[in-house]
């Protein structure tokens, strides 16, 4: 991350996310691709940052905020067994969230539009933003990510520090930067 003197850490994260967001926009436009996201601990912040980019409707179709496990299973098809055994904050759940939102996206685009782009992408964020909720092996700041696209799913588990807002900002910035890195390989 580039550090700008006199600028708060939150503003630096926001600027870095904007730079990566613009790069994602150009990457998806180049591929004629589309994006949809699934968020839990970030509560829609990644979608907010994405839609702050003018023209994002040309490549971003929406997001599902699945804060409750019932929404994860009901809208994203996360298996109840995954939630019971691995937990809501796990790589397994992130993968099922990313796959689930990508399947929903494909179903929606195949409906009235009847055109599903070859380059359909999604990402999922699930974690513990705090200040409560940490547990052994999953402290506050634990965030699991999954990025899904035409070539499969990739995952990461990260640990962020700071208060709730800081964890959420770092998680969103990481998810957007992660998508950019993956778009560079297409």
Tab-separated table of C-alpha atoms in Angstrom:
chain	number	residue	atom	x	y	z
A	1	UNK	CA	0.000	0.000	0.000
A	2	UNK	CA	1.176	3.511	-0.785
A	3	UNK	CA	1.389	5.638	2.379
A	4	UNK	CA	0.399	9.266	1.991
A	5	UNK	CA	1.672	11.634	4.674
A	6	UNK	CA	-1.058	13.314	6.709
A	7	UNK	CA	-3.792	10.962	5.516
A	8	UNK	CA	-5.604	8.670	7.970
A	9	UNK	CA	-5.145	4.894	7.591
A	10	UNK	CA	-8.853	4.571	6.737
A	11	UNK	CA	-8.526	7.116	3.925
A	12	UNK	CA	-5.433	5.291	2.628
A	13	UNK	CA	-7.368	2.000	2.513
A	14	UNK	CA	-10.260	3.753	0.750
A	15	UNK	CA	-7.920	5.245	-1.876
A	16	UNK	CA	-6.164	1.927	-2.466
A	17	UNK	CA	-9.547	0.197	-2.830
A	18	UNK	CA	-10.636	2.830	-5.343
A	19	UNK	CA	-7.486	2.272	-7.408
A	20	UNK	CA	-8.051	-1.485	-7.381
A	21	UNK	CA	-11.761	-0.951	-8.060
A	22	UNK	CA	-10.968	1.082	-11.164
A	23	UNK	CA	-8.531	-1.609	-12.289
A	24	UNK	CA	-11.247	-4.252	-11.762
A	25	UNK	CA	-13.606	-2.102	-13.847
A	26	UNK	CA	-11.154	-1.929	-16.741
A	27	UNK	CA	-10.405	-5.641	-16.448
A	28	UNK	CA	-14.061	-6.657	-16.522
A	29	UNK	CA	-14.835	-4.237	-19.362
A	30	UNK	CA	-11.898	-5.634	-21.342
A	31	UNK	CA	-13.222	-9.181	-20.873
A	32	UNK	CA	-16.869	-8.170	-21.318
A	33	UNK	CA	-17.276	-9.754	-17.898
A	34	UNK	CA	-19.731	-9.272	-15.065
A	35	UNK	CA	-19.412	-9.340	-11.275
A	36	UNK	CA	-21.697	-10.204	-8.381
A	37	UNK	CA	-20.602	-10.480	-4.748
A	38	UNK	CA	-21.632	-12.179	-1.505
A	39	UNK	CA	-20.809	-10.354	1.716
A	40	UNK	CA	-21.288	-11.217	5.356
A	41	UNK	CA	-19.126	-9.357	7.892
A	42	UNK	CA	-18.698	-6.362	5.561
A	43	UNK	CA	-22.449	-5.770	5.340
A	44	UNK	CA	-22.450	-4.491	1.755
A	45	UNK	CA	-19.418	-2.203	2.032
A	46	UNK	CA	-17.646	-3.833	-0.930
A	47	UNK	CA	-20.772	-3.367	-3.060
A	48	UNK	CA	-20.963	0.238	-1.884
A	49	UNK	CA	-17.358	0.880	-2.889
A	50	UNK	CA	-17.893	-0.790	-6.276
A	51	UNK	CA	-21.028	1.223	-7.059
A	52	UNK	CA	-19.220	4.444	-6.107
A	53	UNK	CA	-17.339	4.014	-9.398
A	54	UNK	CA	-19.192	5.820	-12.180
A	55	UNK	CA	-20.316	3.392	-14.872
A	56	UNK	CA	-20.124	0.340	-12.604
A	57	UNK	CA	-23.522	-0.814	-13.914
A	58	UNK	CA	-21.680	-1.852	-17.114
A	59	UNK	CA	-19.897	-4.641	-15.206
A	60	UNK	CA	-21.404	-4.990	-11.705
A	61	UNK	CA	-24.823	-6.579	-11.266
A	62	UNK	CA	-25.232	-6.653	-7.507
A	63	UNK	CA	-24.548	-8.354	-4.255
A	64	UNK	CA	-26.143	-10.401	-1.520
A	65	UNK	CA	-25.514	-9.463	2.086
A	66	UNK	CA	-25.837	-12.777	3.891
A	67	UNK	CA	-25.262	-11.831	7.503
A	68	UNK	CA	-27.504	-14.582	8.904
A	69	UNK	CA	-26.794	-18.268	8.313
A	70	UNK	CA	-30.381	-18.684	7.066
A	71	UNK	CA	-29.640	-16.221	4.266
A	72	UNK	CA	-26.366	-17.979	3.464
A	73	UNK	CA	-28.220	-21.270	3.065
A	74	UNK	CA	-31.454	-19.870	1.591
A	75	UNK	CA	-30.084	-17.477	-1.031
A	76	UNK	CA	-26.542	-18.741	-1.604
A	77	UNK	CA	-27.083	-22.494	-1.157
A	78	UNK	CA	-24.457	-22.804	1.581
A	79	UNK	CA	-25.033	-26.273	3.000
A	80	UNK	CA	-26.320	-26.516	6.563
A	81	UNK	CA	-23.688	-29.199	7.158
A	82	UNK	CA	-20.939	-26.747	6.134
A	83	UNK	CA	-22.255	-24.149	8.550
A	84	UNK	CA	-22.520	-26.721	11.364
A	85	UNK	CA	-19.121	-28.356	10.871
A	86	UNK	CA	-16.864	-25.605	9.469
A	87	UNK	CA	-18.809	-22.581	10.718
A	88	UNK	CA	-19.967	-19.383	9.054
A	89	UNK	CA	-16.407	-18.042	9.150
A	90	UNK	CA	-14.515	-20.641	7.149
A	91	UNK	CA	-12.933	-21.188	3.777
A	92	UNK	CA	-15.591	-23.826	3.074
A	93	UNK	CA	-18.412	-21.337	3.657
A	94	UNK	CA	-16.671	-18.648	1.594
A	95	UNK	CA	-16.353	-21.090	-1.325
A	96	UNK	CA	-20.028	-22.037	-1.136
A	97	UNK	CA	-21.006	-18.348	-0.897
A	98	UNK	CA	-18.936	-17.427	-3.978
A	99	UNK	CA	-20.242	-20.425	-5.928
A	100	UNK	CA	-23.797	-19.742	-4.772
A	101	UNK	CA	-23.838	-16.087	-5.786
A	102	UNK	CA	-22.225	-16.995	-9.137
A	103	UNK	CA	-24.928	-19.651	-9.770
A	104	UNK	CA	-27.653	-17.136	-8.860
A	105	UNK	CA	-26.020	-14.596	-11.177
A	106	UNK	CA	-25.920	-17.103	-14.046
A	107	UNK	CA	-29.585	-18.028	-13.439
A	108	UNK	CA	-30.651	-14.369	-13.399
A	109	UNK	CA	-28.752	-13.496	-16.596
A	110	UNK	CA	-30.052	-16.595	-18.390
A	111	UNK	CA	-33.628	-15.467	-17.651
A	112	UNK	CA	-34.985	-12.424	-19.491
A	113	UNK	CA	-31.591	-11.264	-20.785
A	114	UNK	CA	-30.760	-14.723	-22.143
A	115	UNK	CA	-27.071	-13.889	-22.315
A	116	UNK	CA	-24.578	-15.249	-19.849
A	117	UNK	CA	-21.118	-13.792	-20.424
A	118	UNK	CA	-18.199	-16.180	-20.619
A	119	UNK	CA	-16.368	-14.208	-17.939
A	120	UNK	CA	-18.696	-14.267	-14.960
A	121	UNK	CA	-16.955	-13.518	-11.644
A	122	UNK	CA	-17.890	-13.410	-7.990
A	123	UNK	CA	-16.238	-13.019	-4.651
A	124	UNK	CA	-17.332	-13.787	-1.113
A	125	UNK	CA	-16.302	-12.301	2.219
A	126	UNK	CA	-17.142	-13.900	5.568
A	127	UNK	CA	-15.483	-13.084	8.860
A	128	UNK	CA	-15.514	-11.716	12.384
A	129	UNK	CA	-15.317	-7.918	12.337
A	130	UNK	CA	-15.733	-7.596	16.094
A	131	UNK	CA	-15.644	-6.311	18.675
A	132	UNK	CA	-17.264	-9.559	19.927
A	133	UNK	CA	-17.523	-12.942	18.291
A	134	UNK	CA	-13.939	-14.125	18.397
A	135	UNK	CA	-13.255	-17.679	19.507
A	136	UNK	CA	-10.252	-20.016	19.758
A	137	UNK	CA	-8.796	-20.438	16.280
A	138	UNK	CA	-10.991	-17.640	14.917
A	139	UNK	CA	-10.103	-14.383	16.660
A	140	UNK	CA	-11.730	-11.051	15.871
A	141	UNK	CA	-10.260	-9.935	12.549
A	142	UNK	CA	-10.408	-13.401	10.938
A	143	UNK	CA	-11.787	-13.095	7.409
A	144	UNK	CA	-12.175	-15.803	4.767
A	145	UNK	CA	-12.351	-14.988	1.061
A	146	UNK	CA	-13.281	-16.870	-2.093
A	147	UNK	CA	-13.024	-15.626	-5.677
A	148	UNK	CA	-14.910	-17.608	-8.341
A	149	UNK	CA	-14.580	-17.311	-12.088
A	150	UNK	CA	-14.409	-19.320	-15.293
A	151	UNK	CA	-11.232	-21.099	-14.153
A	152	UNK	CA	-12.534	-22.145	-10.715
A	153	UNK	CA	-12.381	-20.890	-7.139
A	154	UNK	CA	-9.429	-19.531	-5.158
A	155	UNK	CA	-9.446	-18.845	-1.431
A	156	UNK	CA	-7.547	-17.048	1.314
A	157	UNK	CA	-7.859	-16.613	5.046
A	158	UNK	CA	-6.523	-13.370	6.499
A	159	UNK	CA	-6.261	-11.752	9.917
A	160	UNK	CA	-6.860	-8.000	10.131
A	161	UNK	CA	-6.367	-5.672	13.087
A	162	UNK	CA	-8.221	-2.624	14.318
A	163	UNK	CA	-11.775	-1.854	15.286
A	164	UNK	CA	-14.868	-3.173	13.495
A	165	UNK	CA	-14.793	-0.506	10.771
A	166	UNK	CA	-11.076	-1.061	10.156
A	167	UNK	CA	-11.534	-4.819	9.768
A	168	UNK	CA	-14.436	-4.272	7.367
A	169	UNK	CA	-12.468	-1.756	5.273
A	170	UNK	CA	-9.382	-3.971	5.110
A	171	UNK	CA	-11.509	-6.980	4.154
A	172	UNK	CA	-13.225	-5.106	1.319
A	173	UNK	CA	-9.945	-3.708	0.038
A	174	UNK	CA	-8.413	-7.210	0.120
A	175	UNK	CA	-11.367	-8.735	-1.749
A	176	UNK	CA	-11.269	-6.101	-4.502
A	177	UNK	CA	-7.472	-6.298	-4.801
A	178	UNK	CA	-7.757	-10.085	-4.936
A	179	UNK	CA	-10.224	-9.895	-7.801
A	180	UNK	CA	-7.908	-7.507	-9.638
A	181	UNK	CA	-4.987	-9.948	-9.231
A	182	UNK	CA	-7.087	-12.767	-10.625
A	183	UNK	CA	-8.336	-10.675	-13.558
A	184	UNK	CA	-4.712	-9.958	-14.472
A	185	UNK	CA	-4.220	-13.674	-15.109
A	186	UNK	CA	-7.166	-14.016	-17.533
